[in-house]
PDB file of C-alpha atoms in Angstrom:
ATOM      1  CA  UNK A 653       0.000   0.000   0.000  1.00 60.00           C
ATOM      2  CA  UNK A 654       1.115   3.675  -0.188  1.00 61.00           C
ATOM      3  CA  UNK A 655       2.438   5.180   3.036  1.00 67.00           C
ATOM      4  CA  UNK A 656       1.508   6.684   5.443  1.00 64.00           C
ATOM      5  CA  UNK A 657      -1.770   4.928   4.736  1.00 66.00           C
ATOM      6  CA  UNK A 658      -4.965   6.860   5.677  1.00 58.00           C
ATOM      7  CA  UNK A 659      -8.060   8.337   5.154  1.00 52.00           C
ATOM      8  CA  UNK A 660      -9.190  11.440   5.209  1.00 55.00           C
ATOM      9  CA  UNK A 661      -8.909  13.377   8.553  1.00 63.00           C
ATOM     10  CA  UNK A 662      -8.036   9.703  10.243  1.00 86.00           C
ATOM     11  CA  UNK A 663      -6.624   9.665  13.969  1.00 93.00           C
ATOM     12  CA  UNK A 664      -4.475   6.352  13.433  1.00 95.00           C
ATOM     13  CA  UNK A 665      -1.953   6.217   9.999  1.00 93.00           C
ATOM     14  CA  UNK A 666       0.006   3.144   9.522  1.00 94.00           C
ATOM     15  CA  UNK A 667       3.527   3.945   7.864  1.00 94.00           C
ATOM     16  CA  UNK A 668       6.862   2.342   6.594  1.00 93.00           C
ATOM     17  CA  UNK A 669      10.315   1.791   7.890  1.00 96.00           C
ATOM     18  CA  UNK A 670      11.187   4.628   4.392  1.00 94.00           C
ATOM     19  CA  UNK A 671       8.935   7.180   6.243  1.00 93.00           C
ATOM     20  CA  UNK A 672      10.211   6.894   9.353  1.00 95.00           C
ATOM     21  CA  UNK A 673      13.478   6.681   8.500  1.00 96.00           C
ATOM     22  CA  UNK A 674      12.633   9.853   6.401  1.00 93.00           C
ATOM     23  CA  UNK A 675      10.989  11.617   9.441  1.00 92.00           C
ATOM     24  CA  UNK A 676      13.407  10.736  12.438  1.00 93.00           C
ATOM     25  CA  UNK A 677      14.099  13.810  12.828  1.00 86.00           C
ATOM     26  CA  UNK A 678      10.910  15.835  12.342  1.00 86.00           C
ATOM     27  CA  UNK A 679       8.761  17.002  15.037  1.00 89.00           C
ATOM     28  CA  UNK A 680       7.139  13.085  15.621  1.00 94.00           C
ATOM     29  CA  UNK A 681       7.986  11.378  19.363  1.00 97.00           C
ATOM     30  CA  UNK A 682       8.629   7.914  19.082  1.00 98.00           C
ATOM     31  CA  UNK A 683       7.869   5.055  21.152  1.00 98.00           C
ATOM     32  CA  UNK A 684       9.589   1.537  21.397  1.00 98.00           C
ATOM     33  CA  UNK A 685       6.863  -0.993  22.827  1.00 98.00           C
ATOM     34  CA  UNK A 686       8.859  -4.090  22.831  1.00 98.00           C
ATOM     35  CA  UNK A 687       7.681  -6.671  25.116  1.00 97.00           C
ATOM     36  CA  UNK A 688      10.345  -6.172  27.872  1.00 97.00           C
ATOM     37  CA  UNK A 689      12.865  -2.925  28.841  1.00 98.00           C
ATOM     38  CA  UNK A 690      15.765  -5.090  28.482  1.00 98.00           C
ATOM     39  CA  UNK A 691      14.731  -5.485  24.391  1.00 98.00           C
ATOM     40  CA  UNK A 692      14.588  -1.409  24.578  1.00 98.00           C
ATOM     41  CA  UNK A 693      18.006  -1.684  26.166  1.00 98.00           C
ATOM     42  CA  UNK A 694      19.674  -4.063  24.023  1.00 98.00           C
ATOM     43  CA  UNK A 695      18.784  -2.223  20.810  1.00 98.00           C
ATOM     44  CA  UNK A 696      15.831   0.367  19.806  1.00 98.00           C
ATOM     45  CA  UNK A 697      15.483   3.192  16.631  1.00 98.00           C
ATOM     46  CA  UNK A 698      16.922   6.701  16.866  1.00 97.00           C
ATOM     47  CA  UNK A 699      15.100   8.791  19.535  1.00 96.00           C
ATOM     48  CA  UNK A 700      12.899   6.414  20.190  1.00 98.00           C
ATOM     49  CA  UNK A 701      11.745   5.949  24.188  1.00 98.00           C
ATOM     50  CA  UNK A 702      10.417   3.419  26.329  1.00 98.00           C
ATOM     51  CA  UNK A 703       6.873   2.467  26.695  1.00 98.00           C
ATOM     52  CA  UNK A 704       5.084  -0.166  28.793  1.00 97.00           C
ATOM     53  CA  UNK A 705       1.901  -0.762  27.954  1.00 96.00           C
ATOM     54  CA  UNK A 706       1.500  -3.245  31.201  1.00 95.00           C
ATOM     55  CA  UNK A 707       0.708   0.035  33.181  1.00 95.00           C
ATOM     56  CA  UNK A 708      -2.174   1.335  31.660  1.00 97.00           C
ATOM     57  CA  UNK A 709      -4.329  -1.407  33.489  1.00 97.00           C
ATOM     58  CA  UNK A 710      -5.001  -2.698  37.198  1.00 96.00           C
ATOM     59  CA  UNK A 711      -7.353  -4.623  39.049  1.00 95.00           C
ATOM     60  CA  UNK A 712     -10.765  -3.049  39.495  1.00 93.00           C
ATOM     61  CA  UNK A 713     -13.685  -4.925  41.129  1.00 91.00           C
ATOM     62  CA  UNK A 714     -12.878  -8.450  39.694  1.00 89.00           C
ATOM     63  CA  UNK A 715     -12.371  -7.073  36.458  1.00 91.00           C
ATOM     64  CA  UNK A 716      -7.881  -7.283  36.158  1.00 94.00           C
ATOM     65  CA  UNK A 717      -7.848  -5.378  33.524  1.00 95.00           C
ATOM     66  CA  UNK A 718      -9.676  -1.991  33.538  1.00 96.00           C
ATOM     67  CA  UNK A 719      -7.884   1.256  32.465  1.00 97.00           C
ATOM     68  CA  UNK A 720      -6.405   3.296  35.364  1.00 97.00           C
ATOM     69  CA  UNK A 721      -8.027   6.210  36.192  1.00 95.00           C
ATOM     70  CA  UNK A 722      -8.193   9.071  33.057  1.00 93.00           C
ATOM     71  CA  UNK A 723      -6.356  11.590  36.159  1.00 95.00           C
ATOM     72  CA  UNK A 724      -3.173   8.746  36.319  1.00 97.00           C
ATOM     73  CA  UNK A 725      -3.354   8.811  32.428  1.00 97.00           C
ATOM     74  CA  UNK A 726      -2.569  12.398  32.247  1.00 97.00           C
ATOM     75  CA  UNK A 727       0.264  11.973  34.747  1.00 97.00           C
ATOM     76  CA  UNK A 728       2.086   9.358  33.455  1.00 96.00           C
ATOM     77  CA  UNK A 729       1.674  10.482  29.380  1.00 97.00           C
ATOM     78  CA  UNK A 730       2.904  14.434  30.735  1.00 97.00           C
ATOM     79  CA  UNK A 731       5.959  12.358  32.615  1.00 97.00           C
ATOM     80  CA  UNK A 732       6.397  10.745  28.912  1.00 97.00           C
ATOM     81  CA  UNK A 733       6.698  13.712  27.324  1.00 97.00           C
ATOM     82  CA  UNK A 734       3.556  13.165  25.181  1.00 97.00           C
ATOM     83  CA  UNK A 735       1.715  16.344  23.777  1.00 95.00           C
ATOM     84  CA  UNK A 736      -1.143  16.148  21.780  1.00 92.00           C
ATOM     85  CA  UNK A 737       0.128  18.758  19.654  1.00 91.00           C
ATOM     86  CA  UNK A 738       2.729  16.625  18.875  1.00 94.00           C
ATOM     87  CA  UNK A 739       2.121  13.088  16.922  1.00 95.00           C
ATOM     88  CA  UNK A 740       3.402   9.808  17.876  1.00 97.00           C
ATOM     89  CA  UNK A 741       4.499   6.735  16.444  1.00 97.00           C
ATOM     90  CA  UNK A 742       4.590   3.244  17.685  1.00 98.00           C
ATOM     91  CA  UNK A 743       6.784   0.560  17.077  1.00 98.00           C
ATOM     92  CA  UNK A 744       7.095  -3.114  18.647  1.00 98.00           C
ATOM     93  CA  UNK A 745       8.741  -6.466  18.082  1.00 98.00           C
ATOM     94  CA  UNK A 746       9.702  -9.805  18.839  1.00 97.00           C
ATOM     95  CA  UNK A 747      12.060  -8.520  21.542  1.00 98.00           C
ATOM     96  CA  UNK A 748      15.776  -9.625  20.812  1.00 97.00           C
ATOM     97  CA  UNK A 749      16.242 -10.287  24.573  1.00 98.00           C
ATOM     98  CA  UNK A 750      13.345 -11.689  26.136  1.00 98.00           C
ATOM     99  CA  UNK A 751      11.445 -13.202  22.643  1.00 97.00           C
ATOM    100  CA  UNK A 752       8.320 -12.592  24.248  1.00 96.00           C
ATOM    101  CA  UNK A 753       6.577 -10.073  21.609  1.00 96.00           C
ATOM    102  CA  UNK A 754       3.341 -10.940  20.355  1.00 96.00           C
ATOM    103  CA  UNK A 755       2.775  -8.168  18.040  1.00 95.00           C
ATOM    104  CA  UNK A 756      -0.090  -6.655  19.782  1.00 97.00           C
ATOM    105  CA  UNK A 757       2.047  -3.724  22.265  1.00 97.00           C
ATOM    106  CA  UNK A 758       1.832  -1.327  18.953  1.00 97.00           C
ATOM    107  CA  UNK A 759      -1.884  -1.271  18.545  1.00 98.00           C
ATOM    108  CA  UNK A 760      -2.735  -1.798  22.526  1.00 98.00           C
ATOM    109  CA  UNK A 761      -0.446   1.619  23.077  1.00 98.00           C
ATOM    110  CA  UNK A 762      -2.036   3.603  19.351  1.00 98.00           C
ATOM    111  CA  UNK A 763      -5.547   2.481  20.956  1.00 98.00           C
ATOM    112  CA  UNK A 764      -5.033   3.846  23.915  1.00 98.00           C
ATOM    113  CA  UNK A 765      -3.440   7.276  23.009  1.00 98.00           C
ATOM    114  CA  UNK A 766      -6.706   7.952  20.876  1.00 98.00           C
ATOM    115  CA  UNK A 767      -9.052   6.528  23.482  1.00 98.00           C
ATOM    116  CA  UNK A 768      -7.797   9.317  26.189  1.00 97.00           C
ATOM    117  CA  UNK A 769      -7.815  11.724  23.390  1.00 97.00           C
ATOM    118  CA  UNK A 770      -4.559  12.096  21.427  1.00 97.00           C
ATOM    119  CA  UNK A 771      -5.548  12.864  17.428  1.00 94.00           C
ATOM    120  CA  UNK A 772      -2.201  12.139  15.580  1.00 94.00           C
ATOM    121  CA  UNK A 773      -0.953   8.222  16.194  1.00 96.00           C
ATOM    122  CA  UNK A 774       1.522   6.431  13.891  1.00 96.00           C
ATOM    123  CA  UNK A 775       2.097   3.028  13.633  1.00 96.00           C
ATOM    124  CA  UNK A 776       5.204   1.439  12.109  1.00 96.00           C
ATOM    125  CA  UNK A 777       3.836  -1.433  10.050  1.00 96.00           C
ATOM    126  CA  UNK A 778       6.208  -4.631  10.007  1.00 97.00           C
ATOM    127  CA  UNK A 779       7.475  -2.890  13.802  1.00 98.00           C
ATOM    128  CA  UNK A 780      11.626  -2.944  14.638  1.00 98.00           C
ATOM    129  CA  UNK A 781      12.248  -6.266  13.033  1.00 98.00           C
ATOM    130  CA  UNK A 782      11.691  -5.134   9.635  1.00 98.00           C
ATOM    131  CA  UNK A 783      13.354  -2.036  10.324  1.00 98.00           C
ATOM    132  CA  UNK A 784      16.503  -4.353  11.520  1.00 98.00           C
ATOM    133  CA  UNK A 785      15.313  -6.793   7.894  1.00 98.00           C
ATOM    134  CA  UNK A 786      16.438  -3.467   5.964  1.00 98.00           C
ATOM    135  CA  UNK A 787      19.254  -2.968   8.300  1.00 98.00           C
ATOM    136  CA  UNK A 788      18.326   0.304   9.247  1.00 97.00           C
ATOM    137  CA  UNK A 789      19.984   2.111  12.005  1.00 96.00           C
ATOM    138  CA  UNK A 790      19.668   1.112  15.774  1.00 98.00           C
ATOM    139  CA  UNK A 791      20.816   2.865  18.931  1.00 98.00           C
ATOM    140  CA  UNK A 792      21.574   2.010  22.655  1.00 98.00           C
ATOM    141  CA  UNK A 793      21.589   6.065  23.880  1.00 98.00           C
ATOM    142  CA  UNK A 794      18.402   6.977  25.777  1.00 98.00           C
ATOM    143  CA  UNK A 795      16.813   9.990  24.318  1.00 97.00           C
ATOM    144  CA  UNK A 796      15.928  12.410  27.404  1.00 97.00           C
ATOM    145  CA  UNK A 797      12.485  13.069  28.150  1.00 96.00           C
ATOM    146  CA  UNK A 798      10.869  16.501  28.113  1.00 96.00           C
ATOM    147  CA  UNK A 799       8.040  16.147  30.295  1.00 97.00           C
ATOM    148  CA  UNK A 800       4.618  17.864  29.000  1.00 96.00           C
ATOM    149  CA  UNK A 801       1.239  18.910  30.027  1.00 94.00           C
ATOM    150  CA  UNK A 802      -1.108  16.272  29.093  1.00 94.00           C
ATOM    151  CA  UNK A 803      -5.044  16.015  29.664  1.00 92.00           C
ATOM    152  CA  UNK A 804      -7.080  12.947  28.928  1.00 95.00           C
ATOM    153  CA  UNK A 805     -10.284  13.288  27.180  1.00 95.00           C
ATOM    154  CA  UNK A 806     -12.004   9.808  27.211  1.00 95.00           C
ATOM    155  CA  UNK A 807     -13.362   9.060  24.131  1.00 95.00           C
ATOM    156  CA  UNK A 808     -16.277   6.633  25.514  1.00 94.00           C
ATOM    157  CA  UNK A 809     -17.867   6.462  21.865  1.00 96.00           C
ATOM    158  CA  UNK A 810     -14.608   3.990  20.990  1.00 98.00           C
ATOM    159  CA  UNK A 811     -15.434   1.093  23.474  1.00 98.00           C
ATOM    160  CA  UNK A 812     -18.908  -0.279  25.075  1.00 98.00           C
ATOM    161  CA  UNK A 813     -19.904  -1.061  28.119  1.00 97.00           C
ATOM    162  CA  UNK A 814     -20.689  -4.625  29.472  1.00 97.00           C
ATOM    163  CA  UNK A 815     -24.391  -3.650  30.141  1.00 97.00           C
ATOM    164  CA  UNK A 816     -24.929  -2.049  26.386  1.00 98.00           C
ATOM    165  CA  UNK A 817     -23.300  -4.804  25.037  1.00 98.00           C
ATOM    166  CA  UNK A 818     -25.461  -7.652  25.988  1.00 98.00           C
ATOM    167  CA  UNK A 819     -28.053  -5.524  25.302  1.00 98.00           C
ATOM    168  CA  UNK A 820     -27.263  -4.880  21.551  1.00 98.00           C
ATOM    169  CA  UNK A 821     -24.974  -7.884  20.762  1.00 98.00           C
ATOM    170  CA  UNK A 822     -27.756  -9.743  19.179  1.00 98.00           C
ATOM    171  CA  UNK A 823     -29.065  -7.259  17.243  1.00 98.00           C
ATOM    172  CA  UNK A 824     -29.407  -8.011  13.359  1.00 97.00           C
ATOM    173  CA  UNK A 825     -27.345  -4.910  12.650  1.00 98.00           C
ATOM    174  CA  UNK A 826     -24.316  -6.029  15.063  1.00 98.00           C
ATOM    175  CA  UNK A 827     -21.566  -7.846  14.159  1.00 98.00           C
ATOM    176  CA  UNK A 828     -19.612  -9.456  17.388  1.00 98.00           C
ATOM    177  CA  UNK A 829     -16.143 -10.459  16.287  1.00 98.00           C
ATOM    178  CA  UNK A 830     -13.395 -12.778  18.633  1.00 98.00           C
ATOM    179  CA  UNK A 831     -10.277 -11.891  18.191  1.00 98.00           C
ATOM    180  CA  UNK A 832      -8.419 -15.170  19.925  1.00 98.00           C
ATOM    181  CA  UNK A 833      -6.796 -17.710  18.513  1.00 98.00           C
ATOM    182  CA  UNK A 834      -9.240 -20.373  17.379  1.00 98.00           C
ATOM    183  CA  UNK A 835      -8.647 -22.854  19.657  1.00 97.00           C
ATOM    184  CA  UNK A 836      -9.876 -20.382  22.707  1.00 98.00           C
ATOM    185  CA  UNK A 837     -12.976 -19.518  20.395  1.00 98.00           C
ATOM    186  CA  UNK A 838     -13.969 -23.074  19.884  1.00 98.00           C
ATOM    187  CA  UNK A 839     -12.942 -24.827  23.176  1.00 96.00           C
ATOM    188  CA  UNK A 840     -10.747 -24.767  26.866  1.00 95.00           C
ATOM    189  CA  UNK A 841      -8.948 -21.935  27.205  1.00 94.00           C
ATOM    190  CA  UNK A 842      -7.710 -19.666  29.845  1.00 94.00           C
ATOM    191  CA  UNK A 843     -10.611 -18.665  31.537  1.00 96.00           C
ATOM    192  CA  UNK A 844     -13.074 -19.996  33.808  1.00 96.00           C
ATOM    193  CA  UNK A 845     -15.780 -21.210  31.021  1.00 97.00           C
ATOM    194  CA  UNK A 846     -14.897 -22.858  28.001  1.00 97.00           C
ATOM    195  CA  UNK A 847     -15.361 -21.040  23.740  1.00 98.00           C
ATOM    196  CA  UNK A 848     -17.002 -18.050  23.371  1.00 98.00           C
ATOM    197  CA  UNK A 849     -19.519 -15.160  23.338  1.00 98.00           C
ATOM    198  CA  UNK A 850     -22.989 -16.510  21.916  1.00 98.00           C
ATOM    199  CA  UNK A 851     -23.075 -14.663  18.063  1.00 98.00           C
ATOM    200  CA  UNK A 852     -19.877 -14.491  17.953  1.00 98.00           C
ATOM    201  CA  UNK A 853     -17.290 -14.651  15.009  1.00 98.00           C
ATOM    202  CA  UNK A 854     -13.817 -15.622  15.000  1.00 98.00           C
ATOM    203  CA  UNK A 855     -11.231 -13.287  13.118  1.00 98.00           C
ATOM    204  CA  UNK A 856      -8.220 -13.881  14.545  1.00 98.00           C
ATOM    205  CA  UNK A 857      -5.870 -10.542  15.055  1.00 98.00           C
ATOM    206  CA  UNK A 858      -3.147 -12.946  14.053  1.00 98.00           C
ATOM    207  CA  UNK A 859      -5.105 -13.785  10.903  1.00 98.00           C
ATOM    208  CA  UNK A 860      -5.018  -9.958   9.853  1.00 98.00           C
ATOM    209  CA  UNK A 861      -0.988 -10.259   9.603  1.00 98.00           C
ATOM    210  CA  UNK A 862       2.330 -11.516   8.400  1.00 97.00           C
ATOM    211  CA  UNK A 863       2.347 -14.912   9.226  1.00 96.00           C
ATOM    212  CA  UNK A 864       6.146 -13.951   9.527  1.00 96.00           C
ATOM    213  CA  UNK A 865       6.114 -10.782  10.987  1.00 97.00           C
ATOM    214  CA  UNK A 866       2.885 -10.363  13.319  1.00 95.00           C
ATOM    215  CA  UNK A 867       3.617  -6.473  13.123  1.00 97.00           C
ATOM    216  CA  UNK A 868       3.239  -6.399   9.272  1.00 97.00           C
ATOM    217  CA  UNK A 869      -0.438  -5.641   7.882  1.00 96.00           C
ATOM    218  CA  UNK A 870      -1.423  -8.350   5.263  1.00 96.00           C
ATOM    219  CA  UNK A 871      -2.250  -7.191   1.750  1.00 93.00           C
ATOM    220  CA  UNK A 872      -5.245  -5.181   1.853  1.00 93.00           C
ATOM    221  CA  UNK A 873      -6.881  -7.336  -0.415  1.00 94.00           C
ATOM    222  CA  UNK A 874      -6.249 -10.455   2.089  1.00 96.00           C
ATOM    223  CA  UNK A 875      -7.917  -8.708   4.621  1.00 97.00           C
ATOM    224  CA  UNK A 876     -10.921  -7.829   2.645  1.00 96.00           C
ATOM    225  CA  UNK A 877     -10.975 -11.631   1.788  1.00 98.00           C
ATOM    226  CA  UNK A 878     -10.987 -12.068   5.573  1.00 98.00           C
ATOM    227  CA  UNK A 879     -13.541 -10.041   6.230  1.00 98.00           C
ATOM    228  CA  UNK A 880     -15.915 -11.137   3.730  1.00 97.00           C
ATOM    229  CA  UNK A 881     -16.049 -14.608   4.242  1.00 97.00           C
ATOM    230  CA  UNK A 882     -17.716 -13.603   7.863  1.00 97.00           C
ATOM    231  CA  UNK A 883     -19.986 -11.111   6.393  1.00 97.00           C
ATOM    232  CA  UNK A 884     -18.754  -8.088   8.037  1.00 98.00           C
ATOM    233  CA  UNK A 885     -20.073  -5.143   6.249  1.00 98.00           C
ATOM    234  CA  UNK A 886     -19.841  -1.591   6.652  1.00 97.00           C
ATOM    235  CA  UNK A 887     -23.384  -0.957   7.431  1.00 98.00           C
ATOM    236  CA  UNK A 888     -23.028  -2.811  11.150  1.00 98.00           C
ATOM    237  CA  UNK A 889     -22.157  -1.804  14.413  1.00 98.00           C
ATOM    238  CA  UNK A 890     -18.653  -4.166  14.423  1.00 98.00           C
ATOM    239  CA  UNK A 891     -17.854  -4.955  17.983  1.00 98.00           C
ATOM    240  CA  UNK A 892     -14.334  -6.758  18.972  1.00 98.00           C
ATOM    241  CA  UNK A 893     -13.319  -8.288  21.887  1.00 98.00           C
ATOM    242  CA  UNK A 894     -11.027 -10.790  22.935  1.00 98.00           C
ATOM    243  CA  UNK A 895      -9.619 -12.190  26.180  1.00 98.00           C
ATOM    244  CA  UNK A 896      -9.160  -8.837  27.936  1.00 97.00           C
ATOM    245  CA  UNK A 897      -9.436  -6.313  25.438  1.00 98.00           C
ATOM    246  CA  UNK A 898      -5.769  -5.832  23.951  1.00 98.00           C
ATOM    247  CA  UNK A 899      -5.364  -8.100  21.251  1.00 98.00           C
ATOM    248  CA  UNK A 900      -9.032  -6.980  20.371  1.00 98.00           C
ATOM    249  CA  UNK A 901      -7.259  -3.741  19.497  1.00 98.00           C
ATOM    250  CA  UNK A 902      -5.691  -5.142  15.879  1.00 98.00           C
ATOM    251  CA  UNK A 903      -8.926  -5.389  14.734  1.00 98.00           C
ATOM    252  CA  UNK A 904     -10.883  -2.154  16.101  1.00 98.00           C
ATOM    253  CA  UNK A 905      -7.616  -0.147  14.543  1.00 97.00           C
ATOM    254  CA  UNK A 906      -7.913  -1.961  11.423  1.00 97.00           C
ATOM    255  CA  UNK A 907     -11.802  -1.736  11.209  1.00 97.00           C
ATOM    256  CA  UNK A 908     -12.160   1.768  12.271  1.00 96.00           C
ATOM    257  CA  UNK A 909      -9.089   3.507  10.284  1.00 94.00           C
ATOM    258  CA  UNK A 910      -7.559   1.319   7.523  1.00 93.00           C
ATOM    259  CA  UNK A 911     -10.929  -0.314   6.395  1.00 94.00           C
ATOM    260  CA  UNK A 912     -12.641   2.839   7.209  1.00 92.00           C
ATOM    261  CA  UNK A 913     -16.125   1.503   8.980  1.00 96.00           C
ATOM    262  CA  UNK A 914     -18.085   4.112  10.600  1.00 95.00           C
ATOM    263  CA  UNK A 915     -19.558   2.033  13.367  1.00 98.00           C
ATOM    264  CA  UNK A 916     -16.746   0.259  15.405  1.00 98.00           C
ATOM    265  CA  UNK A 917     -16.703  -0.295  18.964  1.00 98.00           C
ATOM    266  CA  UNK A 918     -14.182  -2.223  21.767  1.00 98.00           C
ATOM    267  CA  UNK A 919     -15.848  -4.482  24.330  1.00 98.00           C
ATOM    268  CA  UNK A 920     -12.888  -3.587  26.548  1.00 98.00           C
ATOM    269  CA  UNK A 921     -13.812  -5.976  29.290  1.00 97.00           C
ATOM    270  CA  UNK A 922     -14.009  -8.897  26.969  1.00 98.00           C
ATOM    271  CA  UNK A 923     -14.317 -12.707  27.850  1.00 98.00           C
ATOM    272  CA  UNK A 924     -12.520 -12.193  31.178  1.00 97.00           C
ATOM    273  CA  UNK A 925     -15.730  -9.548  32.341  1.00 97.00           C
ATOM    274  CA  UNK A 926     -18.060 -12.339  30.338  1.00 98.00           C
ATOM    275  CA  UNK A 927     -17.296 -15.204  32.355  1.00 97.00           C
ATOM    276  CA  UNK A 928     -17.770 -13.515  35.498  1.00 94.00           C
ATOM    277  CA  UNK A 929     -21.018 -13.491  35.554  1.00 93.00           C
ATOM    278  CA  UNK A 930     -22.753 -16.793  36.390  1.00 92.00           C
ATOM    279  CA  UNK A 931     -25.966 -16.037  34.209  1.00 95.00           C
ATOM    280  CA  UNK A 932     -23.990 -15.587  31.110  1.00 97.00           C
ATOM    281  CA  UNK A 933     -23.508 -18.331  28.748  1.00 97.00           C
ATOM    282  CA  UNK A 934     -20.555 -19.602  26.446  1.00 98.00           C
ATOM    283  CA  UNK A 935     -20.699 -21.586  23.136  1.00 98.00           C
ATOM    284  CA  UNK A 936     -17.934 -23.904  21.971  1.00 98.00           C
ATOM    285  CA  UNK A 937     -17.260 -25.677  18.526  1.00 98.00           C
ATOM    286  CA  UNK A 938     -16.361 -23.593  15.498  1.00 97.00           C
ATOM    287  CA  UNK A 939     -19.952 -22.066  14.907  1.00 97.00           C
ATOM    288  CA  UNK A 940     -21.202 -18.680  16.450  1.00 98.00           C
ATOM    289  CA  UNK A 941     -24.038 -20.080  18.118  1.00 97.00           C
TER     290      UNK A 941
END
């Protein structure tokens, strides 16, 4: 595709290792979002600084994963330096040291930033190990931090509630989409009930990518194909979710600002908030219902 790709007046632009190499310099704040500090450490791209996603979410109730507070966002991004006048780009990988990437710190972090009201988020498509693929440059020196004044603006309108949710989800014009690996759709997984939301589809995030590089977009094409065979048309409300809400993110970014659907919302709690209650039921076997 042609870089950076988006679409009109679009919060979220995916772009390529030639553009950022192109822009290092510019007025852009980078973030590395490996999977552990010692894979920033051992090697990261030219200005770039550390991120950990893993902070962004605590225990609330017996939900593990809710967002901290919007106040601690705005702490914690000002003590990052990030501005919203200022755009950002993302970048993840396998992680040289620890091997523990997954592919899904980029989009969790570019998520995030627009759900607590950032408007200009990059993401590096194909992440640090195609950058190292073209043998690009790579750094050890820690960029200093200027810290900055940032304020949160929760964007509610990007991610739905548990009680709207089951309220809606079986609506004729919803479309509920499971982002897990298919053998947690279909059957025992993690959690404390077995497969997945009743109506539910499975589209992997994985499925959406590289099957060499799970920070490289597929062909666009390929992901139309994807989306096709599971009927997933513009003219639904497209709800994702996953196990708790983060690898969910692939496909709300993807939906909501490289396919362009107007109608795309997060179920942020996901199957962990699902399986809490006793009253709610879970289907396994390959079929949404």
């Amino acid at each position: 595709m042609n870089y950076p790709h988006l679409l009109g007046n679009t919060k979220v632009k995916w772009v390529d290792t030639e553009w950022l190499e192109d822009n290092l310099d510019n007025n852009l704040t980078i973030f590395d979002v490996q999977p552990d500090i010692h894979d920033y450490i051992k090697e990261h791209i030219h200005n770039a600084f550390y991120f950990n996603e893993w902070f962004l979410r605590e225990m609330q109730g017996n939900n593990p994963a809710r967002y901290i507070p919007h106040d601690a966002i705005s702490t914690i991004f000002g003590k990052l330096g990030i501005r919203n006048d200022k755009p950002i780009l993302f970048y993840t990988g396998k992680g040289s040291y620890s091997k523990k990437g997954d592919g899904w710190g980029q989009t969790m972090a570019a998520y995030s930033l627009v759900r607590f009201g950032h408007e200009n988020v990059h993401i590096l498509d194909g992440g640090i190990d195609k950058w190292k693929k073209e043998e690009r440059g790579l750094t050890k020196v820690f960029p200093t931090v200027e810290e900055s004044e940032f304020e949160a603006e929760v964007h509610d309108e990007y991610q739905i509630e548990y009680g709207e949710f089951k309220n809606i989800k079986d609506n004729d014009d919803v479309v509920v989409l499971d982002a897990r690996p298919f053998k947690y759709y279909a059957g025992p997984s993690l959690w404390s009930k077995e497969g997945h939301i009743p109506g539910a589809k499975n589209l992997q995030a994985a499925a959406l990518m590289n099957p060499k590089n799970r920070q490289l977009l597929k062909p666009l094409d390929e992901i139309k194909s994807l989306v096709e065979e599971r009927e997933v048309t513009p003219d639904k409300t497209v709800i994702c979710y996953c196990g708790t809400g983060r690898e969910a993110t692939n496909l709300f970014l993807v939906f909501k600002w490289y396919l362009d659907y107007p109608d795309v919302r997060l179920y942020e709690g996901s199957i962990t908030e699902w399986v809490q209650r006793d009253d709610n039921p879970t289907v396994t076997g390959p079929s949404p219902y």
